Coordinates of C-alpha atoms in Angstrom, one line a residue:
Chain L
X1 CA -7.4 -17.9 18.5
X2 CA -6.2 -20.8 21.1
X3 CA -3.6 -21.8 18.8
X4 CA -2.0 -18.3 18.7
X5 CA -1.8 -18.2 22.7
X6 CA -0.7 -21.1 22.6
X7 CA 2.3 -20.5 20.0
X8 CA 3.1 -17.5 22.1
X9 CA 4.0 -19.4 25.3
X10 CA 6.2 -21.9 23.5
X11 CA 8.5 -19.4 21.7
X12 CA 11.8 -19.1 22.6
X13 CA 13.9 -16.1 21.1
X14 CA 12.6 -12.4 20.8
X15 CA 13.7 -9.4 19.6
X16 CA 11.9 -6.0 20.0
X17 CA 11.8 -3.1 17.2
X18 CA 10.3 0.4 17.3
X19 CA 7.9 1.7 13.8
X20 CA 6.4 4.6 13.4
X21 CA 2.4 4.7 11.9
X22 CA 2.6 6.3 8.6
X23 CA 0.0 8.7 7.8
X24 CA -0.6 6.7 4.6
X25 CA -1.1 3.7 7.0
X26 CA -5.0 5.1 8.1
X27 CA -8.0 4.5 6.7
X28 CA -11.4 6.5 7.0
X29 CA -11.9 5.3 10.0
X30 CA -9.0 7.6 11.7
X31 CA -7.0 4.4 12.5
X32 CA -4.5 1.9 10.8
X33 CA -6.4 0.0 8.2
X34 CA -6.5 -3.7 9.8
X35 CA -4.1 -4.8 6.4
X36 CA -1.4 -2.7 6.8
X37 CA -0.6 -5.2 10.3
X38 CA 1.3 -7.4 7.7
X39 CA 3.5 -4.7 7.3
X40 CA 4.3 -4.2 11.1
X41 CA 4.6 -8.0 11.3
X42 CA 7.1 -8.0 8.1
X43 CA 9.2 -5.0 9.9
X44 CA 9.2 -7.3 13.1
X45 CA 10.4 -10.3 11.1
X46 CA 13.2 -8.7 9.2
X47 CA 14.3 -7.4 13.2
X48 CA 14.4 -11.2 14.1
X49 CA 16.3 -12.4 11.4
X50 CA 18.8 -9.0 11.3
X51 CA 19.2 -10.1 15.0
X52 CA 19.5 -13.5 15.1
X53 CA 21.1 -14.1 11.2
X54 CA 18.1 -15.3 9.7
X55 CA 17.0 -12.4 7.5
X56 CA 15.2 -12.3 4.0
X57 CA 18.5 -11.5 2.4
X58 CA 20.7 -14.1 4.4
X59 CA 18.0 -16.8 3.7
X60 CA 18.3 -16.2 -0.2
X61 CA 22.1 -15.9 -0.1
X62 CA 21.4 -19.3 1.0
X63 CA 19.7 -20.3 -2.1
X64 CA 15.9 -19.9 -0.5
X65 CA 12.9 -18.3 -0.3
X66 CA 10.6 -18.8 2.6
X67 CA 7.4 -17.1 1.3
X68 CA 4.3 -17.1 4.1
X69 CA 1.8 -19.6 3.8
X70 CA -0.4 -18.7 6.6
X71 CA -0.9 -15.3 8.9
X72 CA -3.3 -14.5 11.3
X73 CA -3.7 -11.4 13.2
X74 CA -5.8 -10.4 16.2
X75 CA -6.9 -7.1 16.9
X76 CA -7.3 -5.6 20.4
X77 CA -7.4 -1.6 19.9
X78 CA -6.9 0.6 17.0
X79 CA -3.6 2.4 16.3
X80 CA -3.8 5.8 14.9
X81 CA -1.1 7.9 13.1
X82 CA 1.5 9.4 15.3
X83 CA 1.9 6.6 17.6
X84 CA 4.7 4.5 17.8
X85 CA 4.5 0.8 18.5
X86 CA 7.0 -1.9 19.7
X87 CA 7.0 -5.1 17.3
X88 CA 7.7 -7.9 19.8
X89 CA 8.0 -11.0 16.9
X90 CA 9.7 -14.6 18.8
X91 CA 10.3 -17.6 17.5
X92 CA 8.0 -20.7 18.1
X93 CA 9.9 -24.3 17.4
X94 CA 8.6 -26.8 15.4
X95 CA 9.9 -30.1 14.1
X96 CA 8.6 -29.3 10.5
X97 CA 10.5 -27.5 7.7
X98 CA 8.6 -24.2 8.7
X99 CA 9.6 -20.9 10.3
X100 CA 7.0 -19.9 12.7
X101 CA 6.9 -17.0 14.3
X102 CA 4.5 -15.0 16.8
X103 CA 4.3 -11.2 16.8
X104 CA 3.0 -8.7 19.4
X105 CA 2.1 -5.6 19.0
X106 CA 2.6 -2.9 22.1
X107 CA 2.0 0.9 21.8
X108 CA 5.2 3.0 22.6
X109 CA 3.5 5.5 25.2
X110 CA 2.0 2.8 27.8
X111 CA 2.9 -0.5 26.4
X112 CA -0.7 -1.4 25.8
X113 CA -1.1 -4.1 23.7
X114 CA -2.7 -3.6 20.5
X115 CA -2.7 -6.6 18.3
X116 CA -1.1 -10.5 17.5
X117 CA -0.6 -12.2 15.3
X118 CA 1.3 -15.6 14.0
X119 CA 2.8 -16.4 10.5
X120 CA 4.0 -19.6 9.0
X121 CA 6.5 -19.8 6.3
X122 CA 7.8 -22.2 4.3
X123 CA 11.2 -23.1 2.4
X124 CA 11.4 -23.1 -1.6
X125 CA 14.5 -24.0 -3.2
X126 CA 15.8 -22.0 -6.4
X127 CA 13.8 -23.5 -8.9
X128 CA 10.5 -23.0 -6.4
X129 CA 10.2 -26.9 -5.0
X130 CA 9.0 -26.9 -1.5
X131 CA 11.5 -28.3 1.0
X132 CA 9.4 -30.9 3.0
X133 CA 13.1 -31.3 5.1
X134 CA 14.5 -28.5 6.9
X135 CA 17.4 -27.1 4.6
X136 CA 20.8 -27.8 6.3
X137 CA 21.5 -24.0 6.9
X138 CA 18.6 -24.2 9.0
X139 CA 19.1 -26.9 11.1
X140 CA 22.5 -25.6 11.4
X141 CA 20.5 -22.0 12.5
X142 CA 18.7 -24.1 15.2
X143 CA 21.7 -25.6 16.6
X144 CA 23.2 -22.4 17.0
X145 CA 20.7 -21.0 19.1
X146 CA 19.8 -24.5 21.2
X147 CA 16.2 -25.3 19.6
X148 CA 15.4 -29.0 19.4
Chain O
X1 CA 2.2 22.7 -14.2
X2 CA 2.4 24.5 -17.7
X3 CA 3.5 21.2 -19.0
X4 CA 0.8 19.0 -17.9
X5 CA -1.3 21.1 -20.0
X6 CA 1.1 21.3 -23.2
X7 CA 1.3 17.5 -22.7
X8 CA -2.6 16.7 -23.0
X9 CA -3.1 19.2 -25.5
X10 CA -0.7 17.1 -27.6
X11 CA -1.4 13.7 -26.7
X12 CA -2.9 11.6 -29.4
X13 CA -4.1 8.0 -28.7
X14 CA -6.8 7.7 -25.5
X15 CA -8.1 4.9 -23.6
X16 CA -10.6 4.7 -20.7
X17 CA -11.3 2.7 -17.7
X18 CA -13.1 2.7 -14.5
X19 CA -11.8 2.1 -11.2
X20 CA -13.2 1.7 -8.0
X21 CA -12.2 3.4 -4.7
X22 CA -11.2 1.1 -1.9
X23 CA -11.1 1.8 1.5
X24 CA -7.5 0.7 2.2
X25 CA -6.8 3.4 -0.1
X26 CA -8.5 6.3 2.1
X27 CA -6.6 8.0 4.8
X28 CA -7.7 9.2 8.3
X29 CA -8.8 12.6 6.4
X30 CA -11.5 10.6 5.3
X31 CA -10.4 10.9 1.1
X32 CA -8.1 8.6 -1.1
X33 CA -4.4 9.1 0.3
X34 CA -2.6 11.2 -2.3
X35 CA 0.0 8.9 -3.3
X36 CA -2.2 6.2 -3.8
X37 CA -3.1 8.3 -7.1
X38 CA 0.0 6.4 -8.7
X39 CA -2.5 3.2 -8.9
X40 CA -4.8 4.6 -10.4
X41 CA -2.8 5.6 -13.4
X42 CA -1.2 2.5 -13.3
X43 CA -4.4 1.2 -14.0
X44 CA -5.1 3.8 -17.1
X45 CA -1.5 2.9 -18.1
X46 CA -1.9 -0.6 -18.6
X47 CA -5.5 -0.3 -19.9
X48 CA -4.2 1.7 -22.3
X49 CA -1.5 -0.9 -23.0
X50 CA -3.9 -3.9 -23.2
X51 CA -6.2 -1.8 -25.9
X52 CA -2.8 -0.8 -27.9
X53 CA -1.1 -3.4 -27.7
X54 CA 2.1 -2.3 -25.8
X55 CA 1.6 -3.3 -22.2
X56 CA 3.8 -4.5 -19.4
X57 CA 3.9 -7.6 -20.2
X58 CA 4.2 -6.9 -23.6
X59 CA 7.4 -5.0 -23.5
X60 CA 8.7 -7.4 -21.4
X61 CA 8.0 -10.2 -24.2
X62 CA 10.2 -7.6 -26.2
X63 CA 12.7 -7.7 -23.8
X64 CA 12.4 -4.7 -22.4
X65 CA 11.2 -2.9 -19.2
X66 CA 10.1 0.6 -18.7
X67 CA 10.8 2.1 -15.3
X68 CA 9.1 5.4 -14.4
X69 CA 11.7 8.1 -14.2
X70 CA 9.5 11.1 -13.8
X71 CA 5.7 11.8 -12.2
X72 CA 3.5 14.2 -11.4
X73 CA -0.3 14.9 -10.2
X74 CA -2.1 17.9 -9.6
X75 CA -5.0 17.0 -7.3
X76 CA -8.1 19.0 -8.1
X77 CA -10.7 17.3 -5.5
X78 CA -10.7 14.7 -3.4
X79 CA -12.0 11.4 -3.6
X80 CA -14.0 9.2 -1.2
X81 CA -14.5 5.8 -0.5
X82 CA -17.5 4.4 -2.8
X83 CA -16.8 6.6 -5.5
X84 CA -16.1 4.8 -8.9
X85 CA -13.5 7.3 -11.3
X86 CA -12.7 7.4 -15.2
X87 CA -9.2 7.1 -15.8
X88 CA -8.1 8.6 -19.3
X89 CA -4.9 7.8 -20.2
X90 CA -3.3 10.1 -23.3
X91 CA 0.3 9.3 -25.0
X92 CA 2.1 12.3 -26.0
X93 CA 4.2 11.7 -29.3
X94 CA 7.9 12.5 -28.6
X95 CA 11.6 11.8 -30.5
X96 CA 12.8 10.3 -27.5
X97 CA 13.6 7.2 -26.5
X98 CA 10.6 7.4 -23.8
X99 CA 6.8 6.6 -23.5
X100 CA 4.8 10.1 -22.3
X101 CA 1.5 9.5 -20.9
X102 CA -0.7 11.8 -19.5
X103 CA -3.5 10.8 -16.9
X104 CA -6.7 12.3 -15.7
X105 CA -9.1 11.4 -13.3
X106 CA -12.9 12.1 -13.0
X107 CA -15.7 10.8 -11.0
X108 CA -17.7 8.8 -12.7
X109 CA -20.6 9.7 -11.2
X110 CA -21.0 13.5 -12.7
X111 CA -17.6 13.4 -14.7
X112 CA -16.0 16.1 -13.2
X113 CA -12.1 15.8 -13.3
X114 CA -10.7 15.2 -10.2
X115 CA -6.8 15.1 -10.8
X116 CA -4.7 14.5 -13.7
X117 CA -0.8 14.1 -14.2
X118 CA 2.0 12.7 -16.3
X119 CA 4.2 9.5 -16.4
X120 CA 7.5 9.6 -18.6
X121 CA 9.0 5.9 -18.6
X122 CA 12.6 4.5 -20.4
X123 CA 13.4 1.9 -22.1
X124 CA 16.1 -0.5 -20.3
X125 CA 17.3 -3.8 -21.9
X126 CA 17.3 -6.9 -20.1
X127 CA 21.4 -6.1 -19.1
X128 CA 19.5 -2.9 -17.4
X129 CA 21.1 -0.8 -19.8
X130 CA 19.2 2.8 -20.7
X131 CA 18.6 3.0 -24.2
X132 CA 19.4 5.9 -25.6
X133 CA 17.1 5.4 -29.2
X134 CA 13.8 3.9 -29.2
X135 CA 13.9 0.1 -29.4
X136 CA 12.7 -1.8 -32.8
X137 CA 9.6 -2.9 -31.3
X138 CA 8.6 0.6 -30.2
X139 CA 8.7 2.1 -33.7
X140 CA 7.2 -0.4 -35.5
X141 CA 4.2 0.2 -32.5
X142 CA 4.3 3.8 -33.5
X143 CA 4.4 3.3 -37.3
X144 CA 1.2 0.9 -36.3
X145 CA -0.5 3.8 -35.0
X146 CA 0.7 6.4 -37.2
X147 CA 2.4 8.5 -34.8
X148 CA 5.6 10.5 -36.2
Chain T
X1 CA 11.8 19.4 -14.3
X2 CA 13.6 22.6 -14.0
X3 CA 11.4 23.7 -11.3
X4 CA 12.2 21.0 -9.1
X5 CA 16.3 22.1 -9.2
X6 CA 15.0 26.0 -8.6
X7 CA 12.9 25.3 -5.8
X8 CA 15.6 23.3 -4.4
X9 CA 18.3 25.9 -4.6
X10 CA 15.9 28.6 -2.9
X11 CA 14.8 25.8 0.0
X12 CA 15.6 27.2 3.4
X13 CA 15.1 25.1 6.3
X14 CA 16.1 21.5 5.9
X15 CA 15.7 18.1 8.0
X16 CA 17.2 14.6 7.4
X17 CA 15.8 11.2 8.7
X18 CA 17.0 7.9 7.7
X19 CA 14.3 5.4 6.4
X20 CA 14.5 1.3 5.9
X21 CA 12.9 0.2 2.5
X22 CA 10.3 -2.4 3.2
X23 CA 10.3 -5.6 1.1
X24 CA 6.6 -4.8 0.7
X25 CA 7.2 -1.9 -1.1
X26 CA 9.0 -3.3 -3.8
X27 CA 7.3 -4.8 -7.2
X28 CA 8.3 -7.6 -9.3
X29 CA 11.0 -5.6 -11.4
X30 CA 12.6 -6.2 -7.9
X31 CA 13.3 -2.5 -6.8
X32 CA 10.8 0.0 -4.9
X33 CA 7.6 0.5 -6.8
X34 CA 7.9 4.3 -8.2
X35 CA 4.3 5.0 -6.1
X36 CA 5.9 3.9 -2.9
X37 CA 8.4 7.0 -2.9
X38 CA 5.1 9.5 -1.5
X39 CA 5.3 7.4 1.3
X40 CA 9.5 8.3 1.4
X41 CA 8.3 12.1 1.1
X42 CA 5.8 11.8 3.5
X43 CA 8.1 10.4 5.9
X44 CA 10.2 13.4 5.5
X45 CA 7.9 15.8 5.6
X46 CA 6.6 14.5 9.0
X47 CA 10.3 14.4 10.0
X48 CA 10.4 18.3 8.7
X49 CA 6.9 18.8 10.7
X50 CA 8.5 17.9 14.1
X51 CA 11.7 19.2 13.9
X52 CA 10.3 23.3 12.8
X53 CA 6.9 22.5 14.6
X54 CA 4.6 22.2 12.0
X55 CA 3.9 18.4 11.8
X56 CA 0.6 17.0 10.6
X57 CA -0.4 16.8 14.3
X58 CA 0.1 20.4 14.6
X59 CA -1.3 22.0 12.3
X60 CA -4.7 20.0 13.2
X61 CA -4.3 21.3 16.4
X62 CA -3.9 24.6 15.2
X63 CA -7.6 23.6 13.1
X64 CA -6.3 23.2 9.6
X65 CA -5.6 20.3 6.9
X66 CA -2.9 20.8 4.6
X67 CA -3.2 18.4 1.9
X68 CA -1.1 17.9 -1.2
X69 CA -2.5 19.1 -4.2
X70 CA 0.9 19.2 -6.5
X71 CA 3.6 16.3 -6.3
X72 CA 6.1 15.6 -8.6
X73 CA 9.2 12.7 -8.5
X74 CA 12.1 12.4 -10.3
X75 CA 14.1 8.6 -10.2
X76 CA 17.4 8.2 -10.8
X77 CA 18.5 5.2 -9.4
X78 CA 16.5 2.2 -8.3
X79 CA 16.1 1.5 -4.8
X80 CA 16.3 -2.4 -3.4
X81 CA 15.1 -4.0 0.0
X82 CA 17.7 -3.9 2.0
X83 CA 18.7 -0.1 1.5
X84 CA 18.5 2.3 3.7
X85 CA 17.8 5.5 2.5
X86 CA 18.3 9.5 4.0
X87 CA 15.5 11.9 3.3
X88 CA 16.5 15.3 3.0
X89 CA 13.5 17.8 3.5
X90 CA 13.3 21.1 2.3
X91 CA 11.1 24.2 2.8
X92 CA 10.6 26.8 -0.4
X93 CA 9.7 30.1 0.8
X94 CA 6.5 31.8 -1.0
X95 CA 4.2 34.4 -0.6
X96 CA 1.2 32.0 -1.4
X97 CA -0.8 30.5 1.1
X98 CA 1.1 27.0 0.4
X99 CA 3.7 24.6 1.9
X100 CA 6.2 24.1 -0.9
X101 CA 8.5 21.5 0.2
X102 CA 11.8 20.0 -1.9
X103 CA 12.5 16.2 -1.2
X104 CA 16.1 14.5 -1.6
X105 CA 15.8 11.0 -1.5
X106 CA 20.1 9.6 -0.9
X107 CA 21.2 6.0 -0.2
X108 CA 22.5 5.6 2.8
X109 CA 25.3 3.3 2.1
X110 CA 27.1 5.6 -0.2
X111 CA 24.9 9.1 0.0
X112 CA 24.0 8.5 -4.0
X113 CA 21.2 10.8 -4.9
X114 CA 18.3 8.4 -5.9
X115 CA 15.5 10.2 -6.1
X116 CA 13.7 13.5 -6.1
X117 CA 10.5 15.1 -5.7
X118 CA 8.2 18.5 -4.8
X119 CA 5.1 18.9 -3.2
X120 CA 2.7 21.8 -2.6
X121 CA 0.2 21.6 0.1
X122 CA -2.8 23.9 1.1
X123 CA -4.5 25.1 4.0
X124 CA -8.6 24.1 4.7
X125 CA -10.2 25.1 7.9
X126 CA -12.9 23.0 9.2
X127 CA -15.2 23.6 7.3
X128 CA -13.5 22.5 3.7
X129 CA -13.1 26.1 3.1
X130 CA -9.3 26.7 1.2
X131 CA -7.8 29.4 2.4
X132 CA -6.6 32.3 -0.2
X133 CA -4.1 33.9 2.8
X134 CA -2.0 32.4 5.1
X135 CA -3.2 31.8 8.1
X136 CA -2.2 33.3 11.4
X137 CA -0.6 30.3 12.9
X138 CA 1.5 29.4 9.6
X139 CA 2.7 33.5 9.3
X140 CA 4.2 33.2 13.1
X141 CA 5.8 30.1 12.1
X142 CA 7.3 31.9 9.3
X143 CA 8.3 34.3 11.7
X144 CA 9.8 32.0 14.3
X145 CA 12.3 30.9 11.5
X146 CA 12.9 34.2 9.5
X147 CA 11.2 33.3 6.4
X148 CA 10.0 36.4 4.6
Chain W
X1 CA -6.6 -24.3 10.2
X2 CA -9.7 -26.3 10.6
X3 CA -11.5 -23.3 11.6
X4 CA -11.3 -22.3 8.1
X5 CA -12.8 -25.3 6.5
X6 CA -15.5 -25.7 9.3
X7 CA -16.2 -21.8 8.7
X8 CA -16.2 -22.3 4.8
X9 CA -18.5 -25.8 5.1
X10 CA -21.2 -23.6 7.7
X11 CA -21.4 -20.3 5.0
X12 CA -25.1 -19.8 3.9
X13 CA -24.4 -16.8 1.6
X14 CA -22.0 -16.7 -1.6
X15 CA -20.8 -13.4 -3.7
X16 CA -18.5 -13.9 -6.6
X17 CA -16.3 -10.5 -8.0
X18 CA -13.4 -10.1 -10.4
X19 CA -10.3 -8.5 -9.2
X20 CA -7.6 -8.2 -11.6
X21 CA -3.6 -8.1 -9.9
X22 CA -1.9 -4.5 -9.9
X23 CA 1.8 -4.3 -10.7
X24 CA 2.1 -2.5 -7.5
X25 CA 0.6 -5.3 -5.8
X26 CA 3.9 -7.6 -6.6
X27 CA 6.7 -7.6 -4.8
X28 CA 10.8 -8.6 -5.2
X29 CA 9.6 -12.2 -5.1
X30 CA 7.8 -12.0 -8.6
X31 CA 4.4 -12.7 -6.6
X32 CA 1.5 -10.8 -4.8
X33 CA 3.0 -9.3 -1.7
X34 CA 1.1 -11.8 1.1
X35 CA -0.1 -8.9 3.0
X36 CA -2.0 -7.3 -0.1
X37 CA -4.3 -10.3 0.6
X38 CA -6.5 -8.2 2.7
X39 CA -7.4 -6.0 -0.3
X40 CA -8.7 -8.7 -2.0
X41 CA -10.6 -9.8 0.7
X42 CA -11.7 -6.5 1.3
X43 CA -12.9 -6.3 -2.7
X44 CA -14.8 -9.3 -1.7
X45 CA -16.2 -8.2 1.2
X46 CA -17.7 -5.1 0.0
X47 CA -18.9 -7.0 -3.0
X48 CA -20.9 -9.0 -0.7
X49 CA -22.1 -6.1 1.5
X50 CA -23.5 -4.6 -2.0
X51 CA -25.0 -8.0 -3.5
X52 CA -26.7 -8.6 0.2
X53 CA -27.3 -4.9 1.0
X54 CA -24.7 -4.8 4.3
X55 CA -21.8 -2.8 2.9
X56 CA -19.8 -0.6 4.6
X57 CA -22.0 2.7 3.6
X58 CA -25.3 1.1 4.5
X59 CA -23.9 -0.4 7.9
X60 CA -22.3 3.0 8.3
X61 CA -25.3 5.0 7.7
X62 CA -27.3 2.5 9.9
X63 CA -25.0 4.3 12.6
X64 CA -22.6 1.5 13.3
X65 CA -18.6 1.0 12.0
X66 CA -18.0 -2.7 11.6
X67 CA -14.0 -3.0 12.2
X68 CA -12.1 -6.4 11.8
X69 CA -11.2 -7.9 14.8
X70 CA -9.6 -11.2 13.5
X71 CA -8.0 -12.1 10.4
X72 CA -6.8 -15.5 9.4
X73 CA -5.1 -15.9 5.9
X74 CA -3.9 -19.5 3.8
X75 CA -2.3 -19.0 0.4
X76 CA -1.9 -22.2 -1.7
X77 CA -0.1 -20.7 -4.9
X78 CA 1.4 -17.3 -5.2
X79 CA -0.2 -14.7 -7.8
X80 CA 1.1 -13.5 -10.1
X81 CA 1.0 -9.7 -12.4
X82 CA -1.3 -10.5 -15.0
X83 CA -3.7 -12.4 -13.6
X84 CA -7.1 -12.1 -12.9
X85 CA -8.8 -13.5 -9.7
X86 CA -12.3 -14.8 -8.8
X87 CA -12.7 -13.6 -4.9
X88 CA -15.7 -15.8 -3.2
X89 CA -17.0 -14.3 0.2
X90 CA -19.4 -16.5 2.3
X91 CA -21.1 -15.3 5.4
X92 CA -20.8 -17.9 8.0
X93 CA -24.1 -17.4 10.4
X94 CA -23.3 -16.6 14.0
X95 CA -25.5 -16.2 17.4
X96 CA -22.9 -13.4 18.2
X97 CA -22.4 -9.8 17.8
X98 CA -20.3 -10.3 15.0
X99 CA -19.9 -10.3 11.3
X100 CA -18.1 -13.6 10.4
X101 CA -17.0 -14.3 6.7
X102 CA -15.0 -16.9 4.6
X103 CA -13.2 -15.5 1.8
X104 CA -11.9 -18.4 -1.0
X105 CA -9.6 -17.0 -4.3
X106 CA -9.4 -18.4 -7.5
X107 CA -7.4 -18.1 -10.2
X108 CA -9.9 -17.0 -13.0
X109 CA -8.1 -18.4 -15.7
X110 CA -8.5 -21.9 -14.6
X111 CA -10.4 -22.1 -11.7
X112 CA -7.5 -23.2 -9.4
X113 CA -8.2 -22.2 -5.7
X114 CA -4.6 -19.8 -4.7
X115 CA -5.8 -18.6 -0.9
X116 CA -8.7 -19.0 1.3
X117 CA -9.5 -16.7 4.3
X118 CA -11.7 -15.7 6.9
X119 CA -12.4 -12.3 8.8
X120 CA -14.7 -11.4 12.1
X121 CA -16.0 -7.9 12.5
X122 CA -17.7 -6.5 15.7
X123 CA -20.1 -3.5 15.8
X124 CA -19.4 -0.1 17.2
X125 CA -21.4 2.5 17.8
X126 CA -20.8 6.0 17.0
X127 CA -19.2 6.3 20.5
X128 CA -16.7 3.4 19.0
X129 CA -18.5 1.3 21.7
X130 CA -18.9 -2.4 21.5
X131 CA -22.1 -3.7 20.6
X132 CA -22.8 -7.1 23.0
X133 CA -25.7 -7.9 21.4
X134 CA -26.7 -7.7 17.8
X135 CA -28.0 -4.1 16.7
X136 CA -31.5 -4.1 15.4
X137 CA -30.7 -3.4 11.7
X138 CA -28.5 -6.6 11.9
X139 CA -31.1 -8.2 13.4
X140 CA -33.6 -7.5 10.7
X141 CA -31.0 -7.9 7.9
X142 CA -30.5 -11.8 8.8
X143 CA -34.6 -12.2 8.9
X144 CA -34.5 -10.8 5.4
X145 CA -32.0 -13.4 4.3
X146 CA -33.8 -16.0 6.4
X147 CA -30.3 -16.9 8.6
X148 CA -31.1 -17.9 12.4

């Protein structure tokens, strides 16, 4: 996974949230079942956009959708229920009419980390066209935070 | 659950299908997480739609949908990853303006029942309005089947 | 579900935690998928666990399970992403060798009562074995908090 | 993601299953929930392991758990309630330590290709320790299937 490492060192804005493993989140195993990650990196994403005005919601009052077309995830060490983990999700520029975005994942007690992961997502107007141009409201969104 | 029993003692119409456990649905006790039961009469439910003609989609096409407004499951034993299960889904007759379904589950393997429970659903219009006496295309289902 | 208003008005210890509905966890109706609610409960009755004593964790420790083998959930009002919602937890005294527990699910926003639910949980040692009396651990913790 | 096609192109071994869509599975968008992905992998997966006689039981009772280290996902065209999907697992041979497969959905009703995927899975022992080097019952299971 070159590419993730190398998305990681070029993003520029972070933001950090706390979640909790749900009990329903384990497998037989004893440890989170490696799907549910999707869900940490959908809780870190919604903490990005709440923080920097890019949320689901805000994105759609614009008249968008942005579903993800690609994710990948690396796994380091298993999380088990009663842990808490720190969602570490920045913001990787790109000249394309994409969101990308990088997510770490950091257990609470000893900041160990204990997976990555990348998505890509994509703009669809209301009646579902891709956008092969960023939408205005987004460029407008990169100028206010100084990515070229 | 005094009712659970009234209910399947009453219920008229039956359909069967077979389900297999997946992992993502066990838990770190080593057995299907509890509320994961939900999708497994979800399943019965709309097997049971697709062989009487009145499943989700189906309503919909009437232009209505039916929302769950009250569940329950009484969880005999548990199940384990590899297991296959019978789901029997029962409808219950009633004046109402609701569907009734009961559920129950048993390994396939030796048929012993392994839960079982009960669904009551509404009818809401495409405004999202409750409707308080059964839509057209509900009795003319229960005339189909001859239930009173 | 009359049961579910008596057990609530004899409930005697509560807890309250505040929980964010994950876009995940809604269905294509576009409100919270009704199964998604044990997860709501479960939250709350991990919230309960830590704030009497008796958390998931604990009672391993103390060498039992405890799992569900009644729930039941009543909808009112649908929940959408973007809602944060209040769990309120309640414990229903018994002389049974059971956790009863009452759950009050409230959006945040405007404290509306959207949702609620019962579960009854019992006690295996290691080996499997249910236990017919309560067990010495769960009788001091009843003691601890004056339940008779 | 040229890893995908060059892992997809280098796959020696095929197993086709049927997985129909769940309700729950849908989210706010209308669509299949991204992350619900790695069920259908997963359905795939063990599909494979019971066509080619490496599931998750046998490997397990062969005294090894197989967990997945990496995860890489690409949809094409959302899914939708309703549908019916043809999931395609290929097992891409490897000199490593490692279980490597390609995973390629189609919709069933037309053959259209919606998401493609691929997974790696290392082997620990029951000590959760990291096998280096392949165990001997891997060893002997790619003989059988004539895979160097």
């Amino acid at each position: 996974m070159k590419r993730l490492r190398r998305n990681r060192e070029r993003a520029v804005l972070f933001s950090r949230t706390r979640v909790r493993v749900r009990f329903s989140e384990t497998d037989a195993m004893g440890v989170v079942w490696h799907g549910n990650y999707a869900k940490f990196f959908e809780d870190g994403r919604e903490n990005f956009g709440r923080e920097y005005g890019i949320s689901y919601l805000q994105v759609l009052g614009a008249g968008y959708t942005v579903p993800v077309v690609e994710l990948t995830c690396s796994y380091r060490k298993s999380l088990t229920f009663g842990e808490e983990i720190i969602v570490e999700t920045g913001y990787v520029p790109s000249e394309a009419a994409k969101i990308q975005l990088v997510y770490a994942l950091y257990r609470a007690s000893d900041n160990e980390l204990m997976a990555s992961g990348t998505t890509v997502q994509v703009f669809l107007d209301k009646d579902g066209q891709l956008q092969l141009t960023a939408p205005d409201f987004y460029r407008e969104w990169k100028r206010k935070w100084n990515i070229i």
